Short mmCIF file of C-alpha atoms and ligand atoms in Angstrom, two decimals:
data_model
loop_
_atom_site.label_atom_id
_atom_site.label_comp_id
_atom_site.label_asym_id
_atom_site.label_seq_id
_atom_site.Cartn_x
_atom_site.Cartn_y
_atom_site.Cartn_z
CA MET A 1 33.78 -1.43 5.60
CA VAL A 2 30.21 -2.02 6.27
CA LYS A 3 28.39 0.52 5.01
CA GLN A 4 25.46 2.12 7.47
CA ILE A 5 21.96 2.80 5.72
CA ALA A 6 19.30 5.01 7.96
CA ILE A 7 15.84 4.23 6.80
CA ILE A 8 13.24 6.97 8.28
CA GLY A 9 9.60 5.32 8.33
CA GLY A 10 8.11 1.99 9.08
CA GLY A 11 5.91 1.71 6.62
CA ILE A 12 5.32 -0.44 3.53
CA VAL A 13 8.14 1.37 1.47
CA GLY A 14 10.58 1.83 4.60
CA ALA A 15 10.02 -2.13 5.59
CA THR A 16 10.05 -3.59 1.86
CA ALA A 17 13.54 -1.03 1.65
CA ALA A 18 14.42 -3.03 5.15
CA PHE A 19 13.99 -6.35 4.21
CA TYR A 20 15.88 -6.35 0.75
CA LEU A 21 18.55 -4.24 2.11
CA SER A 22 18.52 -7.43 4.24
CA HIS A 23 18.71 -10.08 1.69
CA LEU A 24 19.76 -8.83 -1.61
CA PRO A 25 23.89 -9.11 -2.59
CA GLY A 26 25.49 -7.27 -0.28
CA SER A 27 24.00 -7.43 2.41
CA GLU A 28 26.42 -8.41 4.25
CA GLN A 29 28.20 -5.19 3.98
CA THR A 30 25.28 -3.38 4.95
CA GLN A 31 23.85 -2.27 8.63
CA VAL A 32 20.60 -1.08 8.56
CA THR A 33 18.84 1.44 11.42
CA LEU A 34 15.03 1.82 10.60
CA PHE A 35 13.66 4.86 12.54
CA ASP A 36 10.02 4.88 12.84
CA ASP A 37 7.21 6.36 15.38
CA GLY A 38 4.16 3.97 13.85
CA THR A 39 1.43 6.93 14.88
CA GLY A 40 -1.00 7.39 11.48
CA GLN A 41 1.01 4.80 9.76
CA ALA A 42 -1.22 4.57 6.11
CA THR A 43 0.34 1.05 5.89
CA LYS A 44 -1.72 -0.50 9.21
CA ALA A 45 -4.97 1.27 8.25
CA ALA A 46 -4.63 0.05 4.55
CA SER A 47 -7.76 -1.99 3.62
CA GLY A 48 -5.40 -4.37 1.94
CA ILE A 49 -6.21 -4.25 -1.58
CA ILE A 50 -4.49 -4.96 -4.09
CA SER A 51 -5.16 -5.08 -7.41
CA PRO A 52 -5.17 -1.87 -9.83
CA TRP A 53 -5.58 -3.89 -13.28
CA LEU A 54 -9.09 -2.52 -13.72
CA SER A 55 -8.89 1.38 -11.99
CA LYS A 56 -10.49 3.88 -13.75
CA ARG A 57 -7.10 5.72 -13.86
CA ARG A 58 -5.25 6.56 -16.96
CA ASN A 59 -2.10 7.94 -15.38
CA LYS A 60 0.46 5.74 -17.56
CA ARG A 61 3.42 5.89 -15.43
CA TRP A 62 1.09 4.67 -11.84
CA TYR A 63 -0.49 2.16 -13.89
CA ALA A 64 2.92 0.76 -15.57
CA LEU A 65 4.19 1.26 -11.33
CA ALA A 66 1.47 -0.19 -9.97
CA LYS A 67 1.43 -3.19 -12.46
CA ALA A 68 5.28 -4.58 -11.47
CA GLY A 69 3.75 -3.80 -7.85
CA ALA A 70 1.10 -6.56 -7.70
CA GLU A 71 3.78 -8.62 -9.98
CA LEU A 72 6.37 -8.22 -6.88
CA TYR A 73 4.09 -9.66 -4.12
CA PRO A 74 4.02 -13.32 -4.70
CA LYS A 75 7.25 -13.06 -5.05
CA LEU A 76 8.47 -11.22 -2.40
CA VAL A 77 5.89 -13.56 -0.89
CA THR A 78 7.62 -16.32 -1.51
CA GLU A 79 11.05 -14.54 -0.41
CA ALA A 80 10.27 -13.23 2.84
CA GLN A 81 8.24 -17.28 3.46
CA LEU A 82 5.11 -15.10 4.29
CA GLY A 83 1.86 -16.80 5.20
CA PRO A 84 -1.66 -16.21 4.82
CA ASP A 85 -2.03 -14.14 8.03
CA ALA A 86 -0.06 -11.73 5.74
CA TYR A 87 -0.84 -12.21 2.58
CA GLN A 88 -4.04 -14.35 0.38
CA GLN A 89 -4.10 -14.12 -3.55
CA THR A 90 -8.15 -14.58 -4.05
CA GLY A 91 -8.99 -12.74 -6.14
CA THR A 92 -10.79 -9.46 -6.71
CA ILE A 93 -14.92 -8.69 -8.18
CA VAL A 94 -14.98 -5.61 -9.49
CA THR A 95 -18.52 -4.15 -10.38
CA ARG A 96 -20.47 -1.91 -12.61
CA LYS A 97 -24.25 -0.66 -12.55
CA SER A 98 -24.83 -0.58 -16.00
CA ALA A 99 -24.79 -3.40 -18.14
CA LYS A 100 -22.97 -1.64 -20.50
CA ASP A 101 -20.77 -0.52 -18.64
CA LEU A 102 -20.20 -3.86 -17.44
CA GLU A 103 -19.43 -5.22 -20.61
CA LYS A 104 -16.66 -3.02 -20.95
CA LEU A 105 -14.71 -3.30 -18.07
CA TYR A 106 -15.20 -7.59 -19.03
CA GLN A 107 -13.06 -6.35 -22.44
CA GLU A 108 -10.97 -4.21 -21.55
CA ALA A 109 -10.27 -6.89 -18.56
CA LEU A 110 -9.73 -10.03 -21.06
CA THR A 111 -7.60 -7.76 -23.70
CA LYS A 112 -5.22 -6.56 -20.66
CA ALA A 113 -5.10 -9.88 -19.15
CA ASP A 114 -3.09 -11.28 -22.24
CA HIS A 115 -0.56 -9.47 -22.24
CA THR A 116 -0.96 -9.49 -18.00
CA PRO A 117 0.30 -12.45 -16.80
CA ALA A 118 -0.20 -11.33 -12.95
CA MET A 119 -3.89 -10.55 -13.67
CA GLY A 120 -4.59 -14.61 -14.10
CA HIS A 121 -7.91 -15.08 -15.04
CA VAL A 122 -10.93 -13.03 -15.52
CA THR A 123 -14.07 -14.33 -15.48
CA LEU A 124 -17.68 -12.24 -15.86
CA LEU A 125 -20.07 -13.52 -12.98
CA SER A 126 -23.84 -12.45 -12.81
CA SER A 127 -25.09 -11.35 -9.48
CA GLU A 128 -26.01 -14.95 -8.77
CA ALA A 129 -22.17 -16.53 -9.07
CA VAL A 130 -21.01 -13.17 -7.49
CA GLN A 131 -22.92 -14.20 -4.30
CA GLN A 132 -22.00 -17.87 -4.80
CA ARG A 133 -18.52 -16.81 -4.67
CA LEU A 134 -19.32 -14.11 -1.87
CA PRO A 135 -22.26 -16.18 0.20
CA LEU A 136 -22.34 -12.79 2.77
CA LEU A 137 -24.10 -10.77 -0.12
CA SER A 138 -27.69 -10.72 -0.75
CA ASN A 139 -28.48 -9.44 -4.45
CA PRO A 140 -25.06 -7.88 -5.22
CA PRO A 141 -24.21 -6.45 -8.85
CA ALA A 142 -22.77 -8.43 -11.30
CA GLY A 143 -18.54 -8.14 -11.94
CA VAL A 144 -15.46 -9.49 -13.04
CA PHE A 145 -13.75 -11.52 -11.75
CA VAL A 146 -9.78 -11.40 -10.91
CA SER A 147 -8.01 -14.01 -9.63
CA GLY A 148 -5.05 -12.76 -9.73
CA GLY A 149 -5.97 -9.87 -7.30
CA ALA A 150 -4.79 -10.48 -3.82
CA LYS A 151 -5.46 -8.94 0.09
CA ILE A 152 -2.58 -8.10 2.62
CA ASP A 153 -3.22 -7.32 6.16
CA GLY A 154 -0.83 -4.48 5.88
CA ALA A 155 0.14 -4.39 9.70
CA ASN A 156 0.88 -8.87 9.82
CA PHE A 157 2.71 -7.50 6.81
CA VAL A 158 5.02 -5.09 7.27
CA TRP A 159 5.63 -6.41 10.77
CA ASN A 160 6.67 -9.94 9.32
CA LEU A 161 9.17 -7.85 6.34
CA LEU A 162 10.86 -6.00 9.49
CA GLU A 163 10.86 -9.24 11.18
CA ARG A 164 12.78 -11.40 8.68
CA ALA A 165 15.20 -8.65 8.37
CA GLN A 166 15.93 -7.95 11.94
CA GLN A 167 16.79 -11.68 11.91
CA THR A 168 19.87 -10.06 9.67
CA ASN A 169 21.34 -6.52 9.01
CA LEU A 170 18.76 -4.55 10.43
CA LYS A 171 18.46 -2.67 14.18
CA ILE A 172 14.89 -1.06 14.41
CA ILE A 173 14.20 2.07 16.70
CA SER A 174 11.28 2.97 18.13
CA GLN A 175 11.19 6.93 17.59
CA THR A 176 10.35 10.03 15.29
CA VAL A 177 14.42 11.57 14.76
CA SER A 178 14.38 14.59 12.01
CA LEU A 179 17.00 15.77 10.22
CA THR A 180 20.11 18.46 10.01
CA ALA A 181 20.33 20.83 7.40
CA ASP A 182 23.29 18.85 5.63
CA GLY A 183 20.75 15.58 5.89
CA ASP A 184 22.11 14.41 9.03
CA ILE A 185 19.83 12.53 11.32
CA ILE A 186 18.71 13.62 15.30
CA THR A 187 17.82 11.30 17.88
CA GLU A 188 16.85 10.92 21.31
CA ASP A 189 20.30 9.25 21.80
CA GLY A 190 22.19 12.76 19.50
CA LEU A 191 23.35 13.18 16.02
CA GLN A 192 24.01 9.98 13.78
CA GLN A 193 25.24 10.22 10.31
CA PHE A 194 25.17 7.17 7.39
CA ASP A 195 26.55 6.24 4.04
CA GLN A 196 22.77 6.76 2.66
CA THR A 197 19.76 7.09 3.59
CA ILE A 198 15.70 6.65 2.12
CA ILE A 199 13.46 8.79 3.57
CA ALA A 200 9.67 6.97 3.48
CA THR A 201 8.08 9.14 5.97
CA GLY A 202 4.65 9.52 4.19
CA ALA A 203 2.30 11.90 4.47
CA TRP A 204 5.24 13.99 6.83
CA MET A 205 7.61 13.59 4.49
CA LYS A 206 7.22 17.49 4.12
CA LYS A 207 8.08 17.68 7.36
CA THR A 208 11.30 15.59 6.89
CA LEU A 209 12.45 17.20 4.44
CA THR A 210 12.11 21.35 5.98
CA PRO A 211 15.07 21.74 7.87
CA MET A 212 17.44 20.72 4.30
CA GLY A 213 15.54 23.78 3.00
CA ILE A 214 13.37 21.20 0.99
CA THR A 215 10.01 21.70 0.51
CA MET A 216 7.79 18.83 -1.17
CA LYS A 217 4.23 18.75 -2.63
CA ILE A 218 2.41 16.32 -0.15
CA ARG A 219 -0.01 16.67 1.24
CA PRO A 220 -2.29 14.71 4.19
CA GLN A 221 -5.68 12.65 3.48
CA LYS A 222 -7.56 11.16 6.56
CA GLY A 223 -9.29 7.42 5.64
CA GLN A 224 -11.08 5.65 8.35
CA LEU A 225 -12.15 1.84 7.71
CA ILE A 226 -14.34 -0.68 9.72
CA ASP A 227 -12.84 -3.78 11.15
CA LEU A 228 -16.19 -6.47 11.53
CA LYS A 229 -16.85 -9.47 13.02
CA LEU A 230 -19.30 -11.79 11.55
CA SER A 231 -20.31 -15.09 12.46
CA GLN A 232 -18.57 -18.02 11.73
CA GLN A 233 -21.79 -19.97 9.19
CA LEU A 234 -21.78 -16.33 6.47
CA ALA A 235 -17.66 -16.42 6.56
CA PRO A 236 -16.19 -18.60 4.26
CA GLN A 237 -12.44 -19.17 3.57
CA SER A 238 -10.27 -17.03 1.20
CA MET A 239 -13.70 -15.06 -0.64
CA PRO A 240 -12.49 -12.44 -3.30
CA VAL A 241 -12.74 -8.79 -2.30
CA LEU A 242 -15.70 -6.73 -3.88
CA MET A 243 -14.63 -3.63 -5.11
CA PRO A 244 -18.64 -1.86 -5.94
CA GLU A 245 -18.60 0.69 -8.14
CA GLY A 246 -19.33 4.11 -6.18
CA SER A 247 -19.40 2.37 -2.82
CA SER A 248 -17.23 1.13 -0.23
CA ASP A 249 -14.61 -1.99 -0.50
CA ILE A 250 -15.44 -5.42 0.81
CA ILE A 251 -12.54 -7.27 2.07
CA PRO A 252 -14.00 -10.31 3.55
CA PHE A 253 -10.12 -12.15 5.45
CA ASN A 254 -10.32 -15.81 7.42
CA ASN A 255 -12.33 -16.40 10.29
CA GLY A 256 -14.86 -13.76 9.94
CA LYS A 257 -12.65 -10.34 9.74
CA LEU A 258 -14.18 -7.69 7.57
CA VAL A 259 -13.04 -4.88 6.44
CA ILE A 260 -15.09 -1.94 4.47
CA GLY A 261 -13.46 1.11 3.36
CA ALA A 262 -12.23 3.75 3.40
CA THR A 263 -13.20 7.22 3.55
CA HIS A 264 -10.43 10.22 1.31
CA GLU A 265 -11.35 13.06 3.54
CA ASN A 266 -9.21 16.05 2.50
CA GLU A 267 -10.12 18.67 5.08
CA GLY A 268 -9.70 15.72 8.04
CA GLY A 269 -5.93 15.93 7.44
CA PHE A 270 -3.13 14.44 9.49
CA ASP A 271 -6.53 14.45 12.59
CA LEU A 272 -6.24 10.50 13.89
CA LYS A 273 -9.77 11.25 15.50
CA ALA A 274 -11.74 8.40 14.70
CA THR A 275 -15.79 9.18 13.96
CA GLN A 276 -19.10 7.79 14.72
CA VAL A 277 -20.65 9.47 11.02
CA ALA A 278 -17.02 8.25 9.15
CA ALA A 279 -18.46 4.48 10.88
CA GLN A 280 -21.80 4.95 10.17
CA GLN A 281 -21.46 5.61 6.32
CA LEU A 282 -19.16 2.77 6.12
CA LEU A 283 -21.23 0.49 7.54
CA ASN A 284 -24.64 2.03 5.31
CA ASN A 285 -22.53 1.24 2.14
CA ALA A 286 -21.98 -1.97 3.08
CA LYS A 287 -25.73 -2.78 4.15
CA ALA A 288 -26.75 -2.28 0.11
CA PHE A 289 -25.16 -6.09 0.10
CA MET A 290 -25.53 -6.83 3.35
CA ALA A 291 -28.64 -5.83 4.98
CA HIS A 292 -27.88 -8.11 7.49
CA LEU A 293 -24.60 -6.28 9.05
CA ASN A 294 -25.08 -4.18 12.18
CA SER A 295 -22.96 -1.59 14.40
CA HIS A 296 -22.34 -3.89 17.14
CA GLN A 297 -20.50 -6.60 14.83
CA ILE A 298 -18.33 -3.55 14.80
CA THR A 299 -14.61 -4.26 16.38
CA GLY A 300 -12.64 -1.00 15.74
CA VAL A 301 -11.96 2.39 13.85
CA ARG A 302 -8.95 2.44 11.83
CA VAL A 303 -7.77 5.96 11.23
CA GLY A 304 -4.27 6.58 9.03
CA THR A 305 -3.26 9.30 6.89
CA ARG A 306 -2.24 9.07 3.00
CA ALA A 307 -0.26 11.18 1.22
CA TYR A 308 -0.94 13.07 -2.18
CA THR A 309 0.67 14.73 -4.83
CA ASP A 310 -0.60 17.19 -6.98
CA ASP A 311 -0.77 14.36 -10.21
CA PHE A 312 -1.66 12.07 -7.59
CA ALA A 313 1.56 10.00 -8.78
CA PRO A 314 3.76 8.48 -6.57
CA PHE A 315 7.55 9.49 -6.86
CA PHE A 316 10.79 7.85 -5.71
CA GLY A 317 14.76 8.60 -6.68
CA ARG A 318 17.73 10.20 -4.82
CA LEU A 319 16.97 13.91 -3.41
CA PRO A 320 18.31 16.52 -6.48
CA ASN A 321 22.04 17.87 -5.70
CA ARG A 322 22.00 15.07 -2.50
CA SER A 323 22.60 11.53 -4.40
CA ASN A 324 22.58 10.01 -0.74
CA ILE A 325 19.89 11.03 0.50
CA LEU A 326 16.64 8.81 -1.34
CA VAL A 327 13.33 9.12 -0.84
CA GLY A 328 10.24 7.27 -1.74
CA GLY A 329 6.34 8.74 -1.00
CA GLY A 330 3.47 10.59 -2.46
CA LEU A 331 1.62 7.12 -3.03
CA GLY A 332 -2.19 8.13 -1.97
CA SER A 333 -4.64 5.89 -2.15
CA SER A 334 -3.17 2.87 -3.68
CA GLY A 335 0.38 2.75 -1.86
CA LEU A 336 0.09 -0.92 -0.75
CA THR A 337 0.09 -2.09 -4.64
CA THR A 338 2.90 1.03 -5.34
CA GLY A 339 5.24 0.57 -2.45
CA PRO A 340 7.05 -2.33 -2.06
CA ILE A 341 8.42 -2.06 -5.61
CA ILE A 342 9.44 1.51 -4.84
CA GLY A 343 11.32 -0.45 -1.78
CA TYR A 344 12.60 -2.70 -4.29
CA LEU A 345 13.71 -0.23 -6.44
CA LEU A 346 15.48 2.05 -3.61
CA ALA A 347 16.91 -0.77 -2.01
CA HIS A 348 18.55 -1.75 -5.80
CA SER A 349 19.65 1.36 -6.00
CA ILE A 350 21.49 1.80 -2.55
CA PHE A 351 23.07 -1.48 -4.02
CA GLY A 352 24.27 0.07 -7.30
CA GLN A 353 22.40 -2.53 -8.50
CA SER A 354 19.37 -1.19 -10.10
CA THR A 355 19.43 -1.27 -14.08
CA THR A 356 15.41 -0.12 -14.29
CA ASP A 357 14.34 2.59 -15.93
CA TRP A 358 12.81 4.32 -13.37
CA GLN A 359 11.05 7.11 -15.48
CA GLN A 360 8.57 4.70 -16.47
CA TYR A 361 7.10 4.45 -13.16
CA THR A 362 8.23 8.18 -11.77
CA LYS A 363 8.30 12.02 -13.27
CA PRO A 364 11.98 13.37 -11.33
CA VAL A 365 11.82 13.49 -7.81
CA SER A 366 12.44 17.74 -8.84
CA GLN A 367 9.00 17.79 -9.62
CA TYR A 368 7.65 17.38 -6.38
CA ILE A 369 9.69 20.16 -5.01
CA GLU A 370 8.80 23.39 -4.13
C1 FAD B 401 -7.95 3.88 4.93
C2 FAD B 401 -6.62 3.47 4.46
C3 FAD B 401 -6.96 2.39 2.98
C4 FAD B 401 -5.92 2.00 1.93
N1 FAD B 401 -6.37 1.63 1.21
C5 FAD B 401 -5.40 1.05 0.48
C6 FAD B 401 -5.83 -0.86 -0.70
O1 FAD B 401 -6.93 -1.34 0.17
N2 FAD B 401 -5.22 -0.88 -1.14
C7 FAD B 401 -3.73 0.21 -1.50
O2 FAD B 401 -2.65 -0.22 -2.14
N3 FAD B 401 -2.93 1.04 -0.73
C8 FAD B 401 -4.38 1.92 0.21
N4 FAD B 401 -4.38 2.28 1.19
C9 FAD B 401 -3.10 3.61 0.91
C10 FAD B 401 -1.79 2.48 2.00
O3 FAD B 401 -1.73 2.18 2.68
C11 FAD B 401 -0.53 4.18 1.79
O4 FAD B 401 -0.26 4.73 -0.06
C12 FAD B 401 0.73 3.05 2.17
O5 FAD B 401 1.00 2.43 3.36
C13 FAD B 401 1.26 4.16 2.10
O6 FAD B 401 2.88 3.99 2.90
P1 FAD B 401 4.70 5.04 3.03
O7 FAD B 401 5.61 3.85 3.32
O8 FAD B 401 4.37 5.62 2.18
O9 FAD B 401 3.69 5.50 4.00
P2 FAD B 401 3.13 4.68 5.91
O10 FAD B 401 2.18 3.09 5.77
O11 FAD B 401 2.48 5.97 6.37
O12 FAD B 401 4.96 5.38 6.55
C14 FAD B 401 5.25 6.03 7.06
C15 FAD B 401 5.77 6.18 8.42
O13 FAD B 401 6.95 7.08 8.33
C16 FAD B 401 6.45 7.64 10.07
N5 FAD B 401 7.17 8.80 10.24
C17 FAD B 401 6.65 9.64 9.73
N6 FAD B 401 7.40 10.84 10.16
C18 FAD B 401 9.00 10.26 11.13
C19 FAD B 401 9.91 10.47 11.47
N7 FAD B 401 10.08 11.98 11.70
N8 FAD B 401 10.72 10.09 12.18
C20 FAD B 401 10.21 7.88 12.20
N9 FAD B 401 8.99 7.99 11.73
C21 FAD B 401 8.27 8.44 11.13
C22 FAD B 401 5.19 7.10 10.35
O14 FAD B 401 5.07 7.22 12.04
C23 FAD B 401 4.57 5.99 9.58
O15 FAD B 401 4.40 4.96 10.30
C24 FAD B 401 -4.62 2.64 2.05
C25 FAD B 401 -4.62 4.08 2.90
C26 FAD B 401 -5.78 4.29 4.14
C27 FAD B 401 -5.24 5.08 5.10
#
């Protein structure tokens, strides 16, 4: 008998789960329906940086998950046959203000790279060497280059994954749905029952699970970034990402597209209004290294809502006492990096194929319920 699977939420977690549910052995016995509203989606508002190795965070589970997520990307890109519009491994440059901190970062990077093949090679760069790799900058700080770092266009990436899955067993329904107390799904066409459901509703997960009497400990955070258009001379192809200490990240895409991001506005919550203040602040931060930028080059401001847990760590797994409902959320500011591995593990679990010990990556879901 064909198994009916529902996914609520079509961001990076839901889309990756949908892709693997259409791709793994067992998919021929499975029909997947994905419900997505799309409003405020963090994935399509994200800067797109995949480079967790030199983060200042010290949460071991988060690091193991983010490392596994970054490792999964090249495999996923090959399996889903995604092109450079969706994913580019052009490396990242992480800077430090003081020479002492830079040397410390470099040594840390070398040590990590020894047992982390996905990092690629690590190079210490002077200010001039940074500028050579990023000719659009003037007088940048010195930094550490990690060749395995990558960038994605979140909207494009997710669209492609879903498009691939639609070719086999995925049906997408673009609407907001809600749950009954029993976990059935209320759609515009009435009540629908599924064998298993994945809830990947990002910052909205608390609201999604409330009808089941479950209160997730998740809070929303507003994030904004700006898209700019550069002249072609200033924008060679395949430039690395710049992650300057204490400032906004600079993400150059091909054909003169530049992204500067992002804000972290706790008090903004679910607000989706783009603000002039944020756009100006992001532009000013970038102008420290790109004095020639001006506000006329801004082509758009993107706004999305991140989901945070109390320990700033993502969680995923089956709901306690509701084994047919799986959740994946609380991805915070690095969810493009951790999202695919979460979607992958959830899909494996649906097919009963997960041999991975999830505790290395996440605390039990119960810890994130009030
Ligand atoms: C400005 C910004 C910059 C960022 N930059 C980076 C970065 O450079 N690198 C990185 O790793 N991470 C980054 N992140 C974080 C990353 O984008 C998120 O953590 C990640 O995308 C979350 O994915 P998700 O699938 O959990 O949720 P989302 O992408 O938010 O998707 C959830 C989806 O569920 C839908 N939904 C909610 N409720 C319902 C319902 N009842 N019915 C139907 N659909 C529903 C929503 O509309 C949405 O489409 C950034 C985030 C922001 C906002």
